[in-house]
CSV table of C-alpha atoms in Angstrom, one decimal:
chain,number,residue,atom,x,y,z
A,278,UNK,CA,109.1,72.3,92.2
A,279,UNK,CA,112.9,72.5,92.5
A,280,UNK,CA,114.9,70.6,89.9
A,281,UNK,CA,116.8,67.5,91.0
A,282,UNK,CA,120.5,67.6,90.0
A,283,UNK,CA,121.8,65.3,92.7
A,284,UNK,CA,120.8,62.0,94.4
A,285,UNK,CA,121.5,60.0,97.5
A,286,UNK,CA,121.7,56.2,97.8
A,287,UNK,CA,119.8,54.5,100.6
A,288,UNK,CA,120.8,50.9,101.3
A,289,UNK,CA,119.0,48.6,103.8
A,290,UNK,CA,119.4,44.8,103.6
A,291,UNK,CA,119.6,43.7,100.0
A,292,UNK,CA,117.7,46.8,98.8
A,293,UNK,CA,119.2,49.9,97.3
A,294,UNK,CA,117.1,53.0,96.5
A,295,UNK,CA,118.2,56.1,94.7
A,296,UNK,CA,116.6,59.2,96.2
A,297,UNK,CA,116.6,62.5,94.2
A,298,UNK,CA,117.9,65.5,96.1
A,299,UNK,CA,116.0,68.7,95.5
A,300,UNK,CA,117.7,72.0,96.0
A,301,UNK,CA,115.5,75.0,97.0
A,302,UNK,CA,116.3,78.6,96.4
A,303,UNK,CA,117.0,78.9,100.2
A,304,UNK,CA,117.3,76.5,103.0
A,305,UNK,CA,118.7,72.9,103.2
A,306,UNK,CA,118.5,70.4,100.4
A,307,UNK,CA,115.5,68.0,100.5
A,308,UNK,CA,115.5,64.2,100.0
A,309,UNK,CA,112.6,63.3,97.6
A,310,UNK,CA,111.1,60.1,99.2
A,311,UNK,CA,107.9,60.0,97.3
A,312,UNK,CA,108.8,56.7,95.6
A,313,UNK,CA,110.5,55.2,98.7
A,314,UNK,CA,107.6,52.9,99.6
A,315,UNK,CA,107.0,51.8,96.0
A,316,UNK,CA,110.7,51.0,95.4
A,317,UNK,CA,111.9,50.0,98.8
A,318,UNK,CA,108.8,48.9,100.7
A,319,UNK,CA,109.5,51.1,103.7
A,320,UNK,CA,108.2,54.3,105.3
A,321,UNK,CA,110.0,57.1,107.0
A,322,UNK,CA,109.3,57.9,110.7
A,323,UNK,CA,109.2,61.5,111.7
A,324,UNK,CA,106.8,62.4,114.6
A,325,UNK,CA,105.8,66.1,114.3
A,326,UNK,CA,107.2,66.1,110.7
A,327,UNK,CA,110.1,68.2,112.0
A,328,UNK,CA,112.4,66.8,109.3
A,329,UNK,CA,109.9,66.4,106.5
A,330,UNK,CA,109.0,68.9,103.8
A,331,UNK,CA,105.3,68.4,103.2
A,332,UNK,CA,105.1,70.7,100.1
A,333,UNK,CA,107.0,73.1,98.0
A,334,UNK,CA,106.1,76.8,98.5
A,335,UNK,CA,107.1,80.2,97.3
A,336,UNK,CA,105.4,82.2,100.1
A,337,UNK,CA,107.4,82.3,103.3
A,338,UNK,CA,110.9,81.3,104.2
A,339,UNK,CA,112.4,81.0,107.8
A,340,UNK,CA,116.0,80.5,108.7
A,341,UNK,CA,115.8,79.9,112.5
A,342,UNK,CA,119.6,80.0,113.0
A,343,UNK,CA,120.0,83.4,111.4
A,344,UNK,CA,116.7,84.8,112.9
A,345,UNK,CA,115.4,85.4,109.4
A,346,UNK,CA,111.8,85.6,108.2
A,347,UNK,CA,111.0,86.4,104.6
A,348,UNK,CA,107.7,86.9,102.9
A,349,UNK,CA,108.1,86.4,99.1
A,350,UNK,CA,111.8,87.4,99.7
A,351,UNK,CA,111.1,90.6,101.7
A,352,UNK,CA,112.4,90.7,105.3
A,353,UNK,CA,109.7,90.9,107.9
A,354,UNK,CA,111.3,93.8,109.7
A,355,UNK,CA,111.3,95.9,106.5
A,356,UNK,CA,107.6,95.0,105.8
A,357,UNK,CA,106.6,95.9,109.4
A,358,UNK,CA,108.5,99.2,109.3
A,359,UNK,CA,107.6,100.4,105.8
A,360,UNK,CA,104.5,98.6,104.8
A,361,UNK,CA,101.1,97.9,106.3
A,362,UNK,CA,98.9,94.8,106.8
A,363,UNK,CA,96.8,95.0,103.7
A,364,UNK,CA,99.8,95.6,101.5
A,365,UNK,CA,101.4,92.5,103.1
A,366,UNK,CA,98.2,90.6,102.4
A,367,UNK,CA,98.5,91.5,98.7
A,368,UNK,CA,102.1,90.4,98.7
A,369,UNK,CA,101.3,87.0,100.3
A,370,UNK,CA,98.3,86.4,98.0
A,371,UNK,CA,99.8,87.5,94.7
A,372,UNK,CA,103.5,87.2,95.0
A,373,UNK,CA,104.6,90.8,94.4
A,374,UNK,CA,104.2,94.2,96.1
A,375,UNK,CA,101.3,96.1,94.5
A,376,UNK,CA,101.4,99.2,92.5
A,377,UNK,CA,99.5,102.2,93.9
A,378,UNK,CA,96.5,101.4,91.7
A,379,UNK,CA,96.6,97.7,92.6
A,380,UNK,CA,96.8,98.5,96.3
A,381,UNK,CA,93.9,100.9,96.1
A,382,UNK,CA,91.7,98.4,94.2
A,383,UNK,CA,92.6,95.6,96.7
A,384,UNK,CA,91.9,97.8,99.7
A,385,UNK,CA,88.6,98.8,98.2
A,386,UNK,CA,87.6,95.2,97.6
A,387,UNK,CA,88.4,94.2,101.2
A,388,UNK,CA,86.6,97.2,102.6
A,389,UNK,CA,83.5,96.4,100.6
A,390,UNK,CA,83.3,92.9,102.0
A,391,UNK,CA,83.6,93.6,105.7
A,392,UNK,CA,79.9,93.2,106.6
A,393,UNK,CA,78.5,89.9,107.5
A,394,UNK,CA,75.2,88.5,106.3
A,395,UNK,CA,72.7,89.7,108.8
A,396,UNK,CA,71.3,86.3,109.5
A,397,UNK,CA,74.7,85.2,110.8
A,398,UNK,CA,74.0,87.1,114.0
A,399,UNK,CA,71.7,84.2,114.9
A,400,UNK,CA,74.8,82.0,115.1
A,401,UNK,CA,76.4,84.2,117.7
A,402,UNK,CA,73.3,84.3,119.8
A,403,UNK,CA,73.1,80.5,119.8
A,404,UNK,CA,76.2,80.3,121.9
A,405,UNK,CA,76.3,80.6,125.7
A,406,UNK,CA,76.9,84.2,126.8
A,407,UNK,CA,80.3,83.1,128.4
A,408,UNK,CA,81.5,81.2,125.3
A,409,UNK,CA,85.1,81.6,124.5
A,410,UNK,CA,85.6,83.8,121.4
A,411,UNK,CA,87.7,81.1,119.7
A,412,UNK,CA,84.8,78.6,120.0
A,413,UNK,CA,82.5,81.2,118.4
A,414,UNK,CA,85.0,81.9,115.6
A,415,UNK,CA,85.4,78.2,114.7
A,416,UNK,CA,81.7,77.8,114.4
A,417,UNK,CA,80.9,81.1,112.6
A,418,UNK,CA,83.7,80.8,110.0
A,419,UNK,CA,82.7,77.2,109.3
A,420,UNK,CA,79.1,78.4,108.9
A,421,UNK,CA,80.1,80.9,106.2
A,422,UNK,CA,79.9,78.1,103.7
A,423,UNK,CA,76.2,77.9,104.3
A,424,UNK,CA,75.8,81.6,103.3
A,425,UNK,CA,78.3,82.2,100.6
A,426,UNK,CA,77.6,79.4,98.1
A,427,UNK,CA,79.0,81.5,95.2
A,428,UNK,CA,82.6,81.1,96.6
A,429,UNK,CA,82.9,77.4,97.6
A,430,UNK,CA,83.7,75.8,94.2
A,431,UNK,CA,87.5,75.4,94.6
A,432,UNK,CA,87.9,74.4,90.9
A,433,UNK,CA,86.8,77.9,89.9
A,434,UNK,CA,89.7,80.5,90.1
A,435,UNK,CA,87.3,83.4,90.4
A,436,UNK,CA,85.4,81.8,93.3
A,437,UNK,CA,88.7,81.1,95.1
A,438,UNK,CA,89.5,84.8,94.7
A,439,UNK,CA,86.2,85.9,96.1
A,440,UNK,CA,86.5,83.5,99.0
A,441,UNK,CA,90.0,84.9,99.8
A,442,UNK,CA,88.8,88.5,99.9
A,443,UNK,CA,85.7,87.6,101.9
A,444,UNK,CA,87.7,85.8,104.6
A,445,UNK,CA,90.3,88.6,104.9
A,446,UNK,CA,87.6,91.2,105.0
A,447,UNK,CA,85.1,89.5,107.4
A,448,UNK,CA,87.5,88.0,109.9
A,449,UNK,CA,87.9,91.3,111.9
A,450,UNK,CA,84.1,91.7,112.0
A,451,UNK,CA,83.7,88.1,113.2
A,452,UNK,CA,86.4,88.4,115.8
A,453,UNK,CA,85.0,91.8,117.1
A,454,UNK,CA,81.5,90.3,117.2
A,455,UNK,CA,82.7,87.3,119.1
A,456,UNK,CA,84.3,89.7,121.6
A,457,UNK,CA,81.3,91.9,122.0
A,458,UNK,CA,79.1,88.9,122.5
A,459,UNK,CA,81.3,87.5,125.2
A,460,UNK,CA,81.1,90.7,127.2
A,461,UNK,CA,77.4,91.3,126.6
A,462,UNK,CA,77.7,94.5,124.4
A,463,UNK,CA,75.8,95.2,121.2
A,464,UNK,CA,77.6,94.4,117.9
A,465,UNK,CA,79.2,97.3,116.1
A,466,UNK,CA,79.1,97.4,112.3
A,467,UNK,CA,82.2,98.1,110.2
A,468,UNK,CA,82.8,101.5,108.6
A,469,UNK,CA,84.2,102.0,105.1
A,470,UNK,CA,86.0,105.2,106.0
A,471,UNK,CA,88.4,103.5,108.4
A,472,UNK,CA,91.5,101.5,107.7
A,473,UNK,CA,91.7,97.8,108.5
A,474,UNK,CA,93.2,98.0,112.0
A,475,UNK,CA,91.2,101.1,113.0
A,476,UNK,CA,88.0,99.5,111.9
A,477,UNK,CA,88.8,96.4,114.1
A,478,UNK,CA,89.6,98.5,117.2
A,479,UNK,CA,86.4,100.5,116.8
A,480,UNK,CA,84.3,97.4,116.4
A,481,UNK,CA,85.8,96.0,119.6
A,482,UNK,CA,85.7,99.1,121.8
A,483,UNK,CA,83.1,101.5,120.7
A,484,UNK,CA,79.6,101.6,122.2
A,485,UNK,CA,76.4,103.2,120.8
A,486,UNK,CA,76.2,105.6,123.8
A,487,UNK,CA,79.2,107.7,122.8
A,488,UNK,CA,81.6,108.4,119.9
A,489,UNK,CA,84.8,106.5,119.7
A,490,UNK,CA,88.0,108.0,118.2
A,491,UNK,CA,90.7,105.5,117.2
A,492,UNK,CA,94.1,106.6,118.5
A,493,UNK,CA,96.5,106.4,115.5
A,494,UNK,CA,99.4,105.0,117.7
A,495,UNK,CA,97.1,102.1,118.8
A,496,UNK,CA,95.9,101.5,115.3
A,497,UNK,CA,99.5,101.4,114.0
A,498,UNK,CA,100.5,98.9,116.8
A,499,UNK,CA,97.5,96.8,115.9
A,500,UNK,CA,98.4,96.8,112.3
A,501,UNK,CA,101.9,95.7,113.2
A,502,UNK,CA,100.6,92.8,115.2
A,503,UNK,CA,98.6,91.8,112.2
A,504,UNK,CA,101.6,92.1,109.9
A,505,UNK,CA,104.0,90.2,112.2
A,506,UNK,CA,101.5,87.3,112.5
A,507,UNK,CA,100.4,87.1,108.9
A,508,UNK,CA,102.2,83.9,108.0
A,509,UNK,CA,104.9,81.7,109.5
A,510,UNK,CA,105.6,79.0,106.9
A,511,UNK,CA,104.4,75.4,107.5
A,512,UNK,CA,103.4,75.6,111.2
A,513,UNK,CA,100.7,73.4,112.8
A,514,UNK,CA,97.7,75.5,111.8
A,515,UNK,CA,98.9,76.1,108.3
A,516,UNK,CA,99.6,72.4,107.8
A,517,UNK,CA,96.1,71.7,109.1
A,518,UNK,CA,94.6,74.1,106.5
A,519,UNK,CA,96.7,72.4,103.8
A,520,UNK,CA,95.7,68.9,104.9
A,521,UNK,CA,92.0,69.8,105.1
A,522,UNK,CA,92.1,71.5,101.7
A,523,UNK,CA,93.8,68.4,100.1
A,524,UNK,CA,90.5,66.6,100.5
A,525,UNK,CA,88.7,69.3,98.4
A,526,UNK,CA,87.0,70.9,101.4
A,527,UNK,CA,85.6,74.4,100.9
A,528,UNK,CA,87.8,77.3,101.9
A,529,UNK,CA,85.6,78.3,104.9
A,530,UNK,CA,85.8,74.8,106.4
A,531,UNK,CA,89.6,74.8,105.8
A,532,UNK,CA,90.1,78.1,107.6
A,533,UNK,CA,87.8,77.0,110.4
A,534,UNK,CA,90.1,73.9,110.8
A,535,UNK,CA,93.1,76.3,111.0
A,536,UNK,CA,91.4,78.3,113.7
A,537,UNK,CA,90.7,75.2,115.7
A,538,UNK,CA,94.3,74.1,115.5
A,539,UNK,CA,95.6,77.6,116.4
A,540,UNK,CA,93.4,77.4,119.6
A,541,UNK,CA,95.8,74.9,121.1
A,542,UNK,CA,97.9,76.4,123.9
A,543,UNK,CA,101.1,75.0,122.3
A,544,UNK,CA,100.5,77.1,119.2
A,545,UNK,CA,98.3,80.2,119.4
A,546,UNK,CA,98.2,80.7,123.1
A,547,UNK,CA,101.8,81.7,123.7
A,548,UNK,CA,101.1,85.4,124.3
A,549,UNK,CA,98.3,84.5,126.7
A,550,UNK,CA,100.6,82.2,128.6
A,551,UNK,CA,103.2,84.9,128.7
A,552,UNK,CA,100.8,87.4,130.2
A,553,UNK,CA,99.6,84.9,132.8
A,554,UNK,CA,103.2,84.3,133.8
A,555,UNK,CA,103.7,88.1,134.3
A,556,UNK,CA,100.6,88.1,136.5
A,557,UNK,CA,101.9,85.1,138.4
A,558,UNK,CA,105.2,87.0,139.1
A,559,UNK,CA,103.0,89.8,140.4
A,560,UNK,CA,105.5,92.6,141.3
A,561,UNK,CA,109.0,93.5,140.1
A,562,UNK,CA,110.7,92.6,143.4
A,563,UNK,CA,109.8,88.9,142.8
A,564,UNK,CA,111.6,88.8,139.4
A,565,UNK,CA,114.9,87.5,140.8
A,566,UNK,CA,113.1,84.6,142.4
A,567,UNK,CA,111.5,83.6,139.1
A,568,UNK,CA,114.7,84.1,137.2
A,569,UNK,CA,116.4,81.7,139.5
A,570,UNK,CA,113.6,79.2,139.0
A,571,UNK,CA,113.9,79.5,135.3
A,572,UNK,CA,117.6,78.6,135.5
A,573,UNK,CA,116.9,75.6,137.8
A,574,UNK,CA,116.6,72.4,135.6
A,575,UNK,CA,114.7,70.7,138.3
A,576,UNK,CA,112.0,73.4,138.5
A,577,UNK,CA,109.1,73.0,136.1
A,578,UNK,CA,108.7,76.8,135.8
A,579,UNK,CA,109.7,78.3,132.4
A,580,UNK,CA,109.9,81.9,131.3
A,581,UNK,CA,107.2,82.3,128.7
A,582,UNK,CA,107.8,84.7,125.9
A,583,UNK,CA,111.5,84.1,125.7
A,584,UNK,CA,113.2,82.1,123.0
A,585,UNK,CA,111.4,80.3,120.1
A,586,UNK,CA,111.1,76.8,118.8
A,587,UNK,CA,112.0,77.9,115.3
A,588,UNK,CA,114.4,80.8,115.9
A,589,UNK,CA,117.7,79.8,117.5
A,590,UNK,CA,118.6,83.5,117.4
A,591,UNK,CA,116.6,86.7,118.0
A,592,UNK,CA,113.0,86.5,116.8
A,593,UNK,CA,113.1,89.0,113.8
A,594,UNK,CA,109.6,90.1,114.6
A,595,UNK,CA,110.4,91.0,118.2
A,596,UNK,CA,112.4,94.1,117.4
A,597,UNK,CA,109.6,95.8,115.6
A,598,UNK,CA,107.0,94.6,118.2
A,599,UNK,CA,109.2,96.0,121.0
A,600,UNK,CA,109.1,99.4,119.3
A,601,UNK,CA,105.3,99.3,119.1
A,602,UNK,CA,105.2,98.1,122.7
A,603,UNK,CA,107.3,101.1,123.8
A,604,UNK,CA,105.1,103.5,121.9
A,605,UNK,CA,101.9,102.1,123.3
A,606,UNK,CA,103.1,102.0,126.9
A,607,UNK,CA,104.4,105.6,126.6
A,608,UNK,CA,101.0,106.6,125.3
A,609,UNK,CA,98.9,104.8,127.9
A,610,UNK,CA,101.3,105.0,130.8
A,611,UNK,CA,102.2,102.0,133.0
A,612,UNK,CA,102.5,103.6,136.4
A,613,UNK,CA,99.3,102.0,137.7
A,614,UNK,CA,99.6,98.7,135.9
A,615,UNK,CA,101.7,96.2,137.9
A,616,UNK,CA,101.7,93.6,135.1
A,617,UNK,CA,103.3,96.0,132.7
A,618,UNK,CA,105.8,97.1,135.3
A,619,UNK,CA,106.8,93.5,135.7
A,620,UNK,CA,107.1,93.1,132.0
A,621,UNK,CA,109.4,96.0,131.5
A,622,UNK,CA,111.7,95.0,134.4
A,623,UNK,CA,111.8,91.4,133.4
A,624,UNK,CA,112.8,92.4,129.9
A,625,UNK,CA,115.6,94.6,131.3
A,626,UNK,CA,116.9,91.9,133.6
A,627,UNK,CA,116.7,89.1,131.0
A,628,UNK,CA,118.5,91.1,128.3
A,629,UNK,CA,121.4,91.9,130.8
A,630,UNK,CA,121.7,88.4,132.2
A,631,UNK,CA,124.5,86.4,130.5
A,632,UNK,CA,122.6,83.1,131.1
A,633,UNK,CA,119.8,84.2,128.7
A,634,UNK,CA,122.2,85.6,126.1
A,635,UNK,CA,124.2,82.3,126.1
A,636,UNK,CA,121.0,80.3,125.8
A,637,UNK,CA,119.7,82.8,123.2
A,638,UNK,CA,116.5,83.2,125.2
A,639,UNK,CA,115.6,86.7,123.9
A,640,UNK,CA,112.1,88.2,124.3
A,641,UNK,CA,110.0,87.0,121.3
A,642,UNK,CA,107.1,88.4,119.5
A,643,UNK,CA,104.6,86.8,121.9
A,644,UNK,CA,106.2,88.6,124.9
A,645,UNK,CA,105.6,92.0,123.3
A,646,UNK,CA,102.3,91.4,121.6
A,647,UNK,CA,100.8,90.2,124.9
A,648,UNK,CA,101.9,93.4,126.6
A,649,UNK,CA,100.4,95.5,123.8
A,650,UNK,CA,97.1,93.7,123.7
A,651,UNK,CA,96.8,93.9,127.5
A,652,UNK,CA,97.6,97.6,127.5
A,653,UNK,CA,95.0,98.2,124.8
A,654,UNK,CA,92.3,96.6,127.0
A,655,UNK,CA,91.9,93.2,125.4
A,656,UNK,CA,91.3,90.3,127.8
A,657,UNK,CA,93.5,87.3,127.4
A,658,UNK,CA,90.6,85.3,125.8
A,659,UNK,CA,90.9,87.6,122.8
A,660,UNK,CA,94.7,87.1,122.2
A,661,UNK,CA,94.3,84.0,120.1
A,662,UNK,CA,91.3,85.3,118.1
A,663,UNK,CA,93.4,88.3,117.1
A,664,UNK,CA,96.2,85.9,116.1
A,665,UNK,CA,93.7,83.9,114.0
A,666,UNK,CA,92.5,87.2,112.4
A,667,UNK,CA,96.0,88.1,111.4
A,668,UNK,CA,97.0,84.5,110.3
A,669,UNK,CA,94.0,84.2,108.0
A,670,UNK,CA,95.8,85.7,105.0
A,671,UNK,CA,98.7,83.3,105.5
A,672,UNK,CA,96.3,80.3,105.6
A,673,UNK,CA,94.5,81.6,102.5
A,674,UNK,CA,97.7,82.2,100.6
A,675,UNK,CA,98.9,78.7,101.4
A,676,UNK,CA,95.5,77.3,100.5
A,677,UNK,CA,95.4,79.0,97.1
A,678,UNK,CA,99.0,77.8,96.4
A,679,UNK,CA,98.1,74.2,97.2
A,680,UNK,CA,94.9,74.2,95.2
A,681,UNK,CA,96.8,75.5,92.2
A,682,UNK,CA,99.5,72.8,92.5
A,683,UNK,CA,99.2,70.2,89.7
A,684,UNK,CA,100.8,67.7,92.0
A,685,UNK,CA,98.1,68.0,94.6
A,686,UNK,CA,97.2,64.8,96.4
A,687,UNK,CA,95.0,64.1,99.4
A,688,UNK,CA,97.1,64.1,102.5
A,689,UNK,CA,97.7,60.6,103.9
A,690,UNK,CA,100.5,60.3,106.5
A,691,UNK,CA,101.7,56.8,107.2
A,692,UNK,CA,102.3,55.3,110.7
A,693,UNK,CA,104.6,53.0,112.7
A,694,UNK,CA,102.1,50.4,113.8
A,695,UNK,CA,102.9,48.9,117.3
A,696,UNK,CA,99.6,47.3,118.1
A,697,UNK,CA,98.3,43.7,118.2
A,698,UNK,CA,98.8,41.6,115.1
A,699,UNK,CA,95.9,39.7,113.5
A,700,UNK,CA,93.9,37.5,116.0
A,701,UNK,CA,90.5,35.7,115.9
A,702,UNK,CA,87.3,37.1,117.5
A,703,UNK,CA,86.3,35.4,120.7
A,704,UNK,CA,82.6,35.1,121.6
A,705,UNK,CA,81.7,37.0,124.7
A,706,UNK,CA,80.8,34.0,126.7
A,707,UNK,CA,84.3,32.6,126.2
A,708,UNK,CA,86.2,35.7,127.3
C-alpha cells in the first residue's frame, strides 16, 4: 500500500472529513475514502467504478493518454518482441523475469499439467453439439473444482501455486476441446514436445487421419496474441475474479466467473465484432460509404477495431499485432479472401484520413487479432475463448495478489437507493 503523505479536506453541511491522499509509483494520486462513511455518513457514487481504485496492485500499469502498458514495469511492446508467453506468465505470477533455470522449470511444470482428467470428457459430451465454446469453458473450468480437490484450499500457499499452474496449463486443452466438440471432431491430446502456442494450434486443427505440422510463423503469431492479452489491469473480468475471490471462493470458480464476464460483447467480443463489421462492408469499394457513415454523428454505425476506451492514443499492443498480421497474411495470402482485403484497405484509408488521426481512432489490438485468427481458420465463436485462454494468467496473478493481501475484505459495493421508502403491506383483497 502506498504511504499517505498528503490529505484532502471534504466539507459538506456541518461535517468536515480529512481524506488521506495515496501516491502510487505511477499514475494519479488516490483519495483514500475507506473511512468516509464511518466519519461522514456518506457514500461516493461512481457507476462503472471509472474513478475508483478498488485495490492496490503491483502487476500491470496503463497510462491511456501516453498509450503505455507495463507488466511489472516492462513495456508490452518489448515483451511481445523479445519474450514469449510463458516467460510473461512467470513475470506476471512472480514479479520478475526468470533466470534460464527458473524458466525451464516453469515451462516443465506447465507442460506436465496440460492433460485433463479423463472423466472430464463427460462434461463436454453433456452439452448440445452446437453449444458455444464459451458456454462450455464456463462450465468445464468451474467443474475443475470437483476433480482437483488438492488445490482448492486458498489458505495454503502451495495449493494456490498448484492451482495457478494447472489453470495456465489446462486452459489451452479446454479451449481446444470446446472447439473440437463444437465442430464434431475428436479431441486431440496435448504433446509435451511442443511449445505452448504450437500445442494449442495442433489440438485445434489436427485430426487423427493425417499428420499436422505447426507452422512456426502461425505459432509465433498465436504466442503474441496470448502475450498481448495476458493482463490489462482492473478491467471488468479481472474485477469480477477479484470480487468472487474476496468471498473465499475456490480458484476454479473465480476463473469461471472471469470467463463468464469476458463473454460479454462489450468486453471480450470486440475482435469478433470487428470481423463481423469487415464482413458487413463486404468489398473494398464500399469502404468510402462506411467511412462516411462512421463520421456521421446521426448514423448508429461505428467502426469497430478503431480507438480504445482506455487508450486515448495508439494502443501499444497494436503495433506488434500489426507486424504479426502482416507476417500471417503474407504466409497465407489474401488474394482469395475478401474480408482480409477489406481489412487491409480499411487500415490504409483510416491511417491516411485526418479525421481518424484527429480523433485518435487508430487500429487497435482487436482489429489485428481478429484478422489473424480469421486467417488461421478460427471461427468467430472461438475468438473470445482464445482471449480467455490468454487472460487466465492475468486473472490468476491478480487472484494470488489479492489472496495474499492482509487487508483483504469481501467486496461489498454500496448503492444510491432511489426506490420506495418503507410502507405497510396491504392484504390482497384490499389492493
